[in-house]
Amino acid sequence: MTHQRLLSRSGLLIALLLFVLLNLAAAFGLRGWRIDLTEQHLNTLSQGTRNILAALDKPVTLRLYLSRQAIRKAPGLATYADRVTSLLDEYAALAGDNIRLQRIDPEPFSEAEDDAVRFGLQGIPLGDGAENLYFGLVGELDGRHKTIPFFQPERERFLEYDLTQLIYQLAHPKRLVVGILSGAPIDGGFSGGMSLRMQPPWLIVDQLRQQFEVRMLPKNGEPVPEEVDVLMLVHPAYLEADALYAADQFILRGGKALVFADPLSEASIQGDPGRALSPNEDFERMLASWGVRLEKGKVVGDLAQSLKVNYQGRRSIIQVNYLPWLNIGPASLSEDDVVTSQLGNITMATAGALSPVEGARTTFTPLVRSSDEAMLIDAARIAFAPDPAGLLADFKPAGESFVLAARISGEIESAFVQGPPKQEKEKTSSGKKDESDKEKKPEHLSRSKGPVHLIVVADSDLLQDKFWVQSTNFFGRTLAIPTAANADLVANALEALGGSPDLISVRSRGSYQRPFTLLAELQRKAEMRFRAKEQELSRKLRETESRLNELQRKRQDSGSTTLTPEQEREVEKFLAEKVRIRKQLRQVQYQLRADIEELETTIKAFNIGLVPGLLTLVAFVAWILRRSRE
């Protein structure tokens, strides 16, 4: 018995010793091992980030300012803080000595809090305002600083992009150079039409100069300078072949471009609407070489997102929805791209519809879409004395949304397979090419040296002042007050394109938040049924108003406000119909609540009964096996 006790105690001691040794071995031997079991690999850095970290030749210091005590009072932020900390640890582990991660708790009235304020971190007051919550990051390299003032949970899916961009900008401090090549009067000039007037430059250029180094490029076909990082091509349909060739070759050399391709530029239409409708075959070939098609002579009319304009009716000025002028809401912007995520409303005018060319080798990723209540309208109806009421009367939704802006990436070929267009002219006129000119111009490229990165927006009028900003004169200074997020869209696109290909490739990450998709689907279907009934009610109201007006016009005393018996019957008929449809609307809402309650009951029953049920099943199987052995 004593011997058995000794064996038992020895066994326990050996087991305890093995437990401690295994934990020590795991703690030191497996320190660098990581297994990401999240569905979307949220804790695994993308290849673009890995490449940027591997290219660092100097250590970058990252200071995470996190108020440990204060963040406990905000449970939602505390969870996100764990996510940020975990991802920063991943950066430090991957970069080795090139990332120095420091965690700082800026307690109230401490030197750390003073540093946080000095670096521009945003403190969120809590409670009575005596304590601030800091949750931001400061990056430092060679005395330069970049800051994320506050980690906003709304940008969770772009967390890796924001961190990688901060590190990339510290390692590459050069200001982004943007070259603008425009067929529209973006830089000012005389307006067209009968009365020549000097127009000022568009305010979008001033806005971009605050953030980038902007250079206006000549339209004479000179090659785009190599120091240009991003080419901004505005209304290229109004550019000659030489200028388009320069843009073509810049893109093939690996340059990035933001293109505003407009089927009908309202800024350029004045005085010559016929030219505005004429196709530019050179630019159409460029689009085709990118794998993109812009619907010819068509603009998108979107009833659900159209702007109201004043219109001179037969008797007075009325307000009507002008289908080609769009007020694009966030719901129509891609949430998965840093360019459009978190943007406010964007206004567009006579925008076109983009689509991928069948068989194209490039990738086509929509960024901005119309609603489903949209159709294509002949551009000629807009170019020559547009009739807003007539457009509205002829509106027939196509039942699909149209792409208004898209990202394009992949390898492409030149649209100028025969070489420079000017070179061909010179050969025709002089019989041989000027050798001295050949030395100045770069070699013609027939295909790209690698994947190109473009963003194509099917509208250039969104850059015009009247569609995004109001300017006022304040003691001699022009103050620009944005009314739409058009400038933010342009700046985001240039910044995203101007980064390295590795930075561009950093994908938007998933979210730890798991939405109730089934519940959302139920609500969406109920919303569709509700809206359908609502539209039916609106249609009945319009029909009743039309009949009442018709009866009023037939009356001899058309000026009387007293209803005739026939008009009263129409009103009563409408009221009865209104009551019937309102009952159906309530039934839709009641059914939605019933479906949600049924779903909640099912989920509760599943959660409560699953574990006990499994344990009961295991016990029952064990009991059966034991009985069978007996």
XYZ file of C-alpha atoms in Angstrom:
630
model
C 0.000 0.000 0.000
C 2.840 2.308 0.993
C 4.629 1.413 -2.211
C 1.536 2.292 -4.249
C 1.269 5.674 -2.483
C 4.896 6.424 -3.261
C 4.286 5.542 -6.915
C 1.206 7.732 -6.923
C 3.063 10.713 -5.418
C 6.008 10.217 -7.776
C 3.625 10.080 -10.720
C 1.992 13.351 -9.672
C 5.358 15.047 -9.250
C 6.529 13.804 -12.659
C 3.293 14.991 -14.277
C 3.648 18.403 -12.604
C 7.275 18.643 -13.714
C 6.337 17.700 -17.297
C 3.586 20.328 -17.258
C 6.017 23.054 -16.172
C 8.687 21.965 -18.672
C 6.219 21.860 -21.548
C 4.986 25.382 -20.736
C 8.540 26.718 -20.503
C 9.430 25.050 -23.816
C 6.327 26.505 -25.476
C 7.000 29.968 -24.021
C 10.589 30.172 -25.288
C 10.736 27.739 -28.193
C 7.456 28.668 -29.879
C 7.612 32.419 -29.228
C 7.758 33.263 -32.938
C 5.049 30.791 -33.924
C 1.634 32.139 -34.814
C -1.490 30.469 -36.114
C -4.222 32.745 -37.462
C -7.508 30.879 -37.095
C -9.763 33.865 -37.897
C -12.007 33.346 -40.904
C -10.541 36.267 -42.885
C -6.970 35.905 -41.510
C -7.341 39.223 -39.704
C -4.064 38.825 -37.832
C -1.952 37.998 -40.874
C -0.215 40.855 -42.660
C -0.601 41.070 -46.435
C 2.314 40.578 -48.811
C 2.401 44.312 -49.616
C 3.035 45.179 -45.967
C 5.680 42.470 -45.719
C 7.495 43.918 -48.741
C 7.429 47.466 -47.323
C 8.744 46.290 -43.960
C 11.464 44.250 -45.646
C 12.587 47.338 -47.614
C 13.144 49.457 -44.467
C 16.811 50.373 -44.115
C 16.402 52.413 -40.912
C 14.478 51.651 -37.738
C 11.058 53.263 -37.393
C 9.831 54.083 -33.899
C 6.129 53.544 -33.288
C 4.702 54.993 -30.068
C 1.264 53.687 -29.184
C -0.442 56.110 -26.787
C -3.207 54.223 -25.005
C -4.922 55.335 -21.796
C -5.232 51.963 -20.051
C -7.512 53.065 -17.231
C -9.733 55.295 -19.309
C -10.321 52.801 -22.102
C -11.850 50.322 -19.654
C -14.772 52.716 -19.425
C -15.413 52.203 -23.145
C -15.804 48.418 -23.670
C -16.213 48.705 -27.456
C -12.969 50.663 -27.759
C -11.159 48.278 -25.398
C -11.821 45.395 -27.766
C -10.575 47.436 -30.701
C -7.491 48.468 -28.705
C -6.627 44.773 -28.279
C -6.960 44.368 -32.037
C -4.651 47.352 -32.729
C -2.091 46.185 -30.173
C -2.099 42.677 -31.586
C -1.549 43.932 -35.130
C 1.282 46.255 -34.026
C 2.954 43.296 -32.327
C 2.729 41.489 -35.652
C 4.485 44.434 -37.368
C 7.247 44.440 -34.743
C 7.715 40.679 -34.946
C 7.937 40.752 -38.736
C 10.233 43.790 -39.072
C 12.640 42.780 -36.317
C 14.930 45.643 -35.312
C 13.460 47.989 -37.953
C 10.286 48.537 -35.906
C 10.685 49.796 -32.348
C 7.311 49.538 -30.713
C 6.728 51.541 -27.524
C 3.554 51.450 -25.464
C 2.860 54.641 -23.533
C 0.082 55.229 -21.020
C -0.490 59.021 -20.978
C -1.879 59.468 -17.502
C -3.555 62.798 -16.693
C -1.169 65.729 -16.145
C 1.900 63.600 -16.966
C 4.748 64.388 -19.368
C 3.480 61.570 -21.572
C 0.161 63.399 -21.920
C 2.020 66.597 -22.832
C 3.888 64.658 -25.548
C 0.625 63.226 -26.857
C -0.815 66.726 -27.168
C 2.393 68.018 -28.771
C 2.255 65.315 -31.452
C -1.371 66.161 -32.227
C -3.113 63.149 -30.724
C -6.793 63.598 -30.075
C -7.923 63.277 -26.466
C -11.530 62.231 -25.913
C -12.918 63.730 -22.671
C -14.582 61.240 -20.340
C -16.985 61.775 -17.465
C -16.681 65.261 -16.042
C -13.952 66.158 -18.547
C -11.074 65.914 -16.071
C -9.679 62.829 -17.820
C -8.968 62.329 -21.517
C -8.803 59.063 -23.407
C -5.851 58.802 -25.791
C -5.733 56.038 -28.390
C -3.386 57.068 -31.189
C -0.024 56.387 -32.763
C 3.075 58.464 -33.476
C 5.657 57.221 -35.963
C 9.165 58.684 -36.063
C 12.077 58.316 -38.459
C 15.047 60.692 -38.740
C 13.217 63.362 -36.747
C 10.127 63.237 -38.992
C 6.782 62.415 -37.442
C 3.534 60.992 -38.756
C 0.487 60.648 -36.567
C -2.748 58.732 -36.361
C -4.586 61.089 -33.973
C -7.146 58.505 -32.869
C -7.860 54.922 -33.954
C -11.443 55.140 -35.062
C -13.296 51.798 -34.997
C -15.086 52.834 -38.189
C -11.760 52.415 -40.018
C -11.123 48.935 -38.663
C -11.088 47.318 -42.094
C -8.387 49.823 -43.163
C -6.273 49.437 -40.046
C -3.456 47.633 -41.826
C -3.522 50.149 -44.687
C -3.321 53.106 -42.275
C -0.406 51.591 -40.356
C 1.489 50.555 -43.477
C 0.883 53.937 -45.104
C 2.281 55.723 -42.031
C 5.444 53.624 -42.148
C 5.760 54.033 -45.922
C 5.389 57.827 -45.744
C 8.055 58.027 -43.038
C 10.431 55.999 -45.192
C 9.554 57.988 -48.342
C 9.098 61.624 -47.265
C 9.063 63.089 -50.785
C 5.909 65.054 -51.574
C 3.712 63.401 -54.181
C 3.986 65.054 -57.624
C 0.698 65.215 -59.549
C 0.724 66.118 -63.250
C -2.573 67.447 -64.649
C -3.245 67.001 -68.356
C -6.673 68.411 -69.104
C -8.986 68.835 -72.040
C -11.385 70.792 -69.833
C -10.725 74.413 -68.738
C -9.584 73.357 -65.265
C -6.799 75.967 -65.288
C -9.120 78.801 -66.328
C -9.233 80.630 -69.645
C -11.805 82.140 -71.953
C -15.246 80.547 -71.991
C -16.777 79.431 -75.268
C -20.008 80.669 -76.777
C -21.012 84.067 -78.103
C -19.659 86.033 -75.119
C -16.016 85.402 -74.385
C -15.331 85.717 -70.681
C -12.235 85.014 -68.665
C -12.865 82.111 -66.310
C -10.784 81.589 -63.130
C -9.025 78.289 -62.442
C -11.178 75.687 -60.744
C -10.803 75.582 -56.974
C -9.984 71.890 -57.075
C -6.470 72.811 -58.274
C -5.904 75.044 -55.221
C -7.194 72.291 -52.954
C -4.797 69.756 -54.442
C -1.840 72.174 -54.162
C -2.309 72.190 -50.376
C -1.583 68.460 -50.279
C 0.486 67.659 -53.387
C 3.003 69.268 -55.721
C 0.816 70.020 -58.736
C 2.163 70.615 -62.244
C 0.011 71.619 -65.208
C 1.266 69.635 -68.208
C 1.334 71.013 -71.767
C -1.013 69.553 -74.372
C 1.534 69.554 -77.195
C 2.546 65.923 -76.803
C 5.666 66.431 -74.715
C 6.445 63.325 -72.670
C 5.139 63.364 -69.121
C 8.141 64.170 -66.853
C 9.566 61.203 -64.997
C 9.256 62.972 -61.638
C 5.464 62.935 -61.969
C 4.083 60.249 -59.631
C 0.436 60.332 -60.660
C -1.100 61.629 -63.861
C -4.486 63.284 -63.553
C -6.122 63.053 -66.970
C -9.195 65.296 -67.199
C -11.723 65.006 -70.049
C -9.220 63.355 -72.418
C -11.799 63.257 -75.221
C -10.873 66.923 -75.884
C -7.149 66.195 -76.179
C -5.283 65.687 -79.431
C -3.590 62.416 -80.309
C -0.120 63.710 -79.346
C -1.174 64.466 -75.783
C -3.029 61.160 -75.479
C 0.064 59.353 -76.719
C 2.140 61.013 -73.978
C -0.380 59.787 -71.392
C -0.421 56.316 -72.945
C 3.356 55.964 -72.733
C 3.496 57.368 -69.177
C 1.051 54.706 -68.021
C 2.900 51.940 -69.861
C 6.136 52.981 -68.118
C 4.482 52.096 -64.818
C 2.936 55.454 -64.074
C -0.346 55.631 -62.216
C -3.276 57.671 -63.503
C -6.544 59.106 -62.267
C -8.763 59.544 -65.336
C -11.950 61.611 -65.579
C -13.506 60.298 -68.785
C -16.704 62.160 -69.513
C -19.206 61.215 -72.230
C -20.491 64.804 -72.119
C -18.480 67.513 -70.374
C -20.806 70.366 -69.399
C -17.761 72.563 -68.832
C -16.647 72.115 -72.436
C -20.032 72.094 -74.089
C -20.551 75.854 -74.173
C -20.606 77.272 -77.669
C -20.080 73.990 -79.485
C -22.394 71.170 -78.374
C -21.738 69.335 -81.623
C -18.077 68.856 -80.795
C -19.002 67.623 -77.325
C -20.831 64.698 -78.918
C -18.090 63.850 -81.421
C -16.154 60.705 -80.485
C -12.402 60.764 -79.984
C -11.241 57.514 -81.554
C -7.747 57.729 -80.064
C -9.123 57.920 -76.538
C -11.646 55.167 -77.218
C -8.725 52.925 -78.217
C -6.978 53.841 -74.963
C -10.029 52.810 -72.955
C -10.258 49.548 -74.891
C -6.572 48.841 -74.229
C -7.285 49.274 -70.509
C -10.161 46.780 -70.764
C -12.806 49.445 -70.104
C -15.827 50.491 -72.119
C -17.582 53.854 -71.729
C -21.081 53.764 -73.218
C -20.975 55.973 -76.314
C -23.217 59.011 -76.339
C -25.029 57.943 -73.175
C -25.251 59.494 -69.726
C -26.684 57.954 -66.569
C -30.008 59.246 -65.269
C -30.765 58.172 -61.708
C -34.154 59.064 -60.273
C -33.347 57.921 -56.725
C -30.176 60.046 -56.531
C -31.042 62.952 -58.817
C -30.693 66.567 -57.780
C -33.608 68.979 -57.872
C -33.339 72.000 -60.161
C -35.557 74.985 -60.855
C -37.350 74.601 -64.152
C -39.501 77.090 -66.065
C -42.844 75.338 -66.480
C -45.767 76.552 -68.556
C -47.049 78.843 -65.823
C -44.290 79.258 -63.280
C -40.905 78.086 -62.100
C -41.116 74.642 -60.547
C -38.649 72.263 -58.974
C -38.085 68.939 -60.689
C -35.623 66.087 -60.352
C -32.951 66.531 -63.020
C -31.974 62.963 -63.849
C -28.377 63.528 -65.152
C -27.281 65.481 -62.054
C -26.552 62.975 -59.334
C -26.118 63.215 -55.585
C -24.363 59.933 -54.836
C -24.830 58.763 -51.252
C -22.448 56.583 -49.206
C -24.602 53.513 -49.895
C -23.504 53.676 -53.544
C -19.790 53.904 -52.698
C -17.554 50.886 -52.216
C -16.924 50.194 -48.530
C -13.973 47.945 -49.304
C -11.710 50.570 -50.867
C -9.790 53.296 -49.049
C -10.672 55.755 -51.802
C -14.413 55.715 -51.267
C -14.805 54.365 -47.766
C -16.136 56.957 -45.312
C -16.714 59.553 -47.997
C -19.762 61.746 -47.777
C -22.050 62.513 -50.672
C -20.543 63.066 -54.126
C -22.202 65.100 -56.842
C -21.797 64.253 -60.524
C -23.211 65.718 -63.715
C -23.924 63.853 -66.975
C -21.754 60.941 -65.880
C -21.262 57.938 -68.124
C -21.504 54.198 -67.537
C -18.365 52.058 -67.324
C -18.118 48.327 -67.842
C -15.295 45.814 -68.401
C -14.472 44.743 -71.945
C -15.186 41.073 -72.473
C -11.985 39.044 -72.430
C -9.896 41.876 -70.950
C -6.816 40.878 -68.956
C -7.218 43.738 -66.497
C -9.166 43.648 -63.268
C -12.224 45.893 -63.088
C -13.332 46.837 -59.556
C -16.341 49.179 -59.196
C -15.950 52.060 -56.752
C -19.063 54.168 -57.377
C -22.423 52.956 -58.656
C -25.788 54.414 -59.473
C -28.918 53.108 -57.793
C -31.163 50.474 -59.402
C -33.593 53.226 -60.377
C -31.397 54.392 -63.238
C -31.327 54.382 -67.015
C -29.080 55.519 -69.872
C -30.104 58.756 -71.617
C -28.993 59.966 -75.033
C -26.363 62.635 -74.466
C -27.834 64.661 -77.343
C -30.947 65.339 -75.222
C -28.674 67.042 -72.677
C -26.305 68.823 -75.058
C -29.051 70.700 -76.904
C -31.475 72.607 -74.613
C -32.176 69.919 -72.001
C -35.784 69.497 -70.868
C -35.779 68.238 -67.225
C -39.531 67.599 -67.194
C -39.367 65.729 -70.501
C -36.517 63.553 -69.242
C -38.528 62.775 -66.127
C -41.623 61.903 -68.133
C -39.656 59.459 -70.309
C -37.874 57.838 -67.392
C -37.898 54.028 -67.492
C -35.518 52.381 -65.001
C -33.270 49.750 -66.498
C -33.516 47.654 -63.347
C -29.771 47.618 -62.809
C -27.114 49.900 -61.387
C -24.405 51.435 -63.567
C -20.743 51.754 -62.640
C -19.667 55.409 -62.436
C -16.072 54.887 -61.263
C -13.782 51.872 -61.092
C -10.264 50.716 -60.316
C -8.354 49.129 -63.187
C -5.234 47.039 -62.682
C -3.251 44.607 -64.776
C -0.969 44.510 -67.764
C -2.046 46.468 -70.844
C -0.918 47.211 -74.381
C -0.440 50.569 -76.071
C -3.387 52.125 -77.888
C -0.896 53.455 -80.454
C 0.351 50.266 -82.067
C 1.875 52.235 -84.970
C 3.989 54.395 -82.710
C 3.780 58.118 -81.946
C 1.085 59.848 -84.003
C 3.292 62.891 -84.570
C 6.057 60.660 -85.842
C 3.708 59.307 -88.481
C 2.880 62.847 -89.602
C 6.530 63.735 -89.831
C 7.217 60.648 -91.929
C 4.431 61.649 -94.278
C 5.585 65.244 -94.649
C 9.352 64.940 -94.711
C 9.885 61.333 -95.687
C 12.239 60.651 -92.769
C 12.327 61.143 -89.048
C 14.333 63.880 -87.423
C 17.225 62.053 -85.737
C 17.764 64.807 -83.175
C 14.126 64.525 -82.101
C 14.511 60.770 -81.751
C 17.241 61.320 -79.187
C 15.016 63.555 -77.053
C 11.958 61.302 -76.862
C 11.853 58.045 -74.921
C 11.575 54.768 -76.720
C 8.088 53.746 -77.795
C 6.541 51.051 -75.603
C 4.012 48.683 -77.098
C 3.046 47.068 -73.778
C 3.330 47.866 -70.099
C 6.414 46.895 -68.144
C 4.215 45.426 -65.430
C 0.743 45.801 -63.950
C -0.657 49.325 -64.227
C -2.916 50.988 -61.687
C -5.690 53.315 -62.819
C -8.842 54.819 -61.414
C -11.363 55.831 -64.037
C -14.234 58.173 -63.154
C -16.912 58.545 -65.820
C -17.365 62.262 -65.169
C -15.186 65.363 -65.227
C -17.828 67.906 -64.249
C -17.594 66.813 -60.625
C -14.388 68.889 -60.551
C -16.278 72.088 -61.414
C -16.750 74.460 -58.505
C -20.531 74.564 -58.736
C -20.829 70.833 -58.082
C -18.844 70.631 -54.844
C -17.927 73.984 -53.295
C -19.223 77.435 -52.480
C -16.655 80.201 -52.468
C -17.053 83.460 -50.555
C -14.866 86.518 -50.294
C -13.760 87.159 -46.712
C -11.774 90.389 -46.357
C -10.054 89.850 -49.683
C -9.525 86.143 -49.204
C -11.491 83.441 -51.013
C -12.954 80.926 -48.600
C -13.949 77.574 -50.070
C -16.800 75.837 -48.258
C -17.316 72.301 -49.594
C -20.877 71.209 -50.228
C -19.924 67.700 -51.391
C -17.006 65.300 -50.904
C -15.760 65.567 -54.503
C -12.367 67.025 -53.494
C -11.928 64.281 -50.891
C -12.600 61.683 -53.566
C -9.885 63.168 -55.811
C -7.355 63.519 -52.971
C -8.018 59.977 -51.731
C -7.583 58.559 -55.223
C -4.313 60.435 -55.847
C -2.929 59.443 -52.471
C -3.899 55.804 -52.935
C -2.413 55.688 -56.439
C 0.721 57.583 -55.441
C 1.844 54.968 -52.985
C 4.027 52.057 -53.999
C 2.427 49.033 -55.693
C 2.934 47.223 -52.406
C 0.948 49.892 -50.560
C -1.773 49.814 -53.207
C -2.006 46.058 -52.863
C -2.621 46.207 -49.127
C -6.145 44.973 -48.965
C -8.884 46.268 -46.781
C -9.194 43.800 -43.945
C -12.285 42.202 -42.595
C -13.931 43.155 -39.351
C -14.198 41.306 -36.061
C -17.791 42.392 -35.978
C -20.053 39.658 -37.299
C -23.328 41.158 -38.504
C -26.590 39.214 -38.368
C -26.839 38.682 -42.118
C -30.030 36.613 -41.898
C -31.713 39.344 -39.862
C -30.510 41.971 -42.326
C -31.895 39.913 -45.203
C -35.285 39.701 -43.491
C -35.300 43.465 -42.983
C -34.224 44.088 -46.566
C -37.042 41.942 -47.988
C -39.570 43.599 -45.703
C -38.237 47.010 -46.747
C -38.683 46.090 -50.413
C -42.279 44.979 -49.807
C -42.916 48.140 -47.798
C -41.478 50.387 -50.513
C -43.467 48.588 -53.210
C -46.680 49.244 -51.320
C -45.613 52.810 -50.667
C -44.980 53.366 -54.377
C -48.374 51.863 -55.164
C -49.943 54.356 -52.803
C -48.026 57.234 -54.411
C -49.094 56.086 -57.861
C -52.758 55.955 -56.766
C -52.406 59.466 -55.355
C -50.978 60.802 -58.634
C -53.750 59.110 -60.632
C -56.398 60.599 -58.346
C -54.862 64.068 -58.604
C -54.758 63.729 -62.364
C -58.424 62.721 -62.518
C -59.431 65.531 -60.159
C -57.554 68.066 -62.292
C -59.158 66.675 -65.437
C -62.613 66.986 -63.874
C -61.780 70.514 -62.723
C -60.772 71.582 -66.231
C -64.060 70.195 -67.656
C -66.135 72.267 -65.258
C -67.624 75.463 -66.539
C -66.816 77.154 -63.232
C -63.215 75.918 -63.217
C -62.265 78.633 -60.762
C -64.542 77.262 -58.028
C -62.958 75.478 -55.056
C -66.087 73.470 -54.273
C -65.892 69.817 -55.269
C -68.480 68.401 -57.623
C -70.217 65.098 -56.725
C -68.047 63.326 -59.282
C -64.867 64.779 -57.712
C -66.059 63.816 -54.242
C -66.572 60.232 -55.419
C -62.987 60.212 -56.731
C -61.692 61.506 -53.401
C -63.716 58.910 -51.472
C -62.476 56.193 -53.792
C -58.895 57.277 -53.175
C -59.370 57.410 -49.403
C -60.785 53.859 -49.435
C -57.814 52.712 -51.485
C -55.454 54.520 -49.104
C -56.956 52.709 -46.104
C -56.592 49.368 -47.872
C -52.923 49.955 -48.711
C -52.135 51.284 -45.217
C -53.507 48.033 -43.816
C -51.181 46.141 -46.110
C -48.247 48.324 -44.959
C -49.016 47.508 -41.327
C -49.250 43.828 -42.265
C -45.756 44.001 -43.795
C -44.354 45.564 -40.608
C -46.202 43.039 -38.427
C -44.869 40.127 -40.481
C -41.312 41.524 -40.173
C -41.570 41.632 -36.350
C -43.033 38.104 -36.324
C -40.183 36.780 -38.494
C -37.568 38.445 -36.256
C -39.153 37.067 -33.070
C -39.312 33.580 -34.594
C -35.639 33.827 -35.534
C -34.690 35.009 -32.028
C -36.642 32.123 -30.464
C -34.885 29.610 -32.708
C -31.444 31.045 -31.857
C -32.194 31.035 -28.100
C -33.417 27.438 -28.215
C -30.323 26.438 -30.147
C -27.970 28.207 -27.713
C -29.704 26.878 -24.590
C -30.222 23.320 -25.760
C -27.089 22.579 -27.788
C -24.562 21.837 -25.005
C -26.973 19.935 -22.676
C -28.199 17.980 -25.675
C -24.693 16.990 -26.715
C -23.799 15.932 -23.149
C -26.987 13.874 -22.931
C -26.197 12.222 -26.240
C -22.643 11.354 -25.137
C -23.916 9.926 -21.832
C -26.535 7.903 -23.625
C -24.013 6.440 -26.070
C -21.656 5.624 -23.175
C -24.503 3.922 -21.332
C -25.380 1.840 -24.420
C -21.753 0.762 -24.855
C -21.432 -0.183 -21.194
C -24.621 -2.205 -21.302
C -23.492 -4.023 -24.435
C -20.201 -5.032 -22.769
C -22.056 -6.408 -19.732
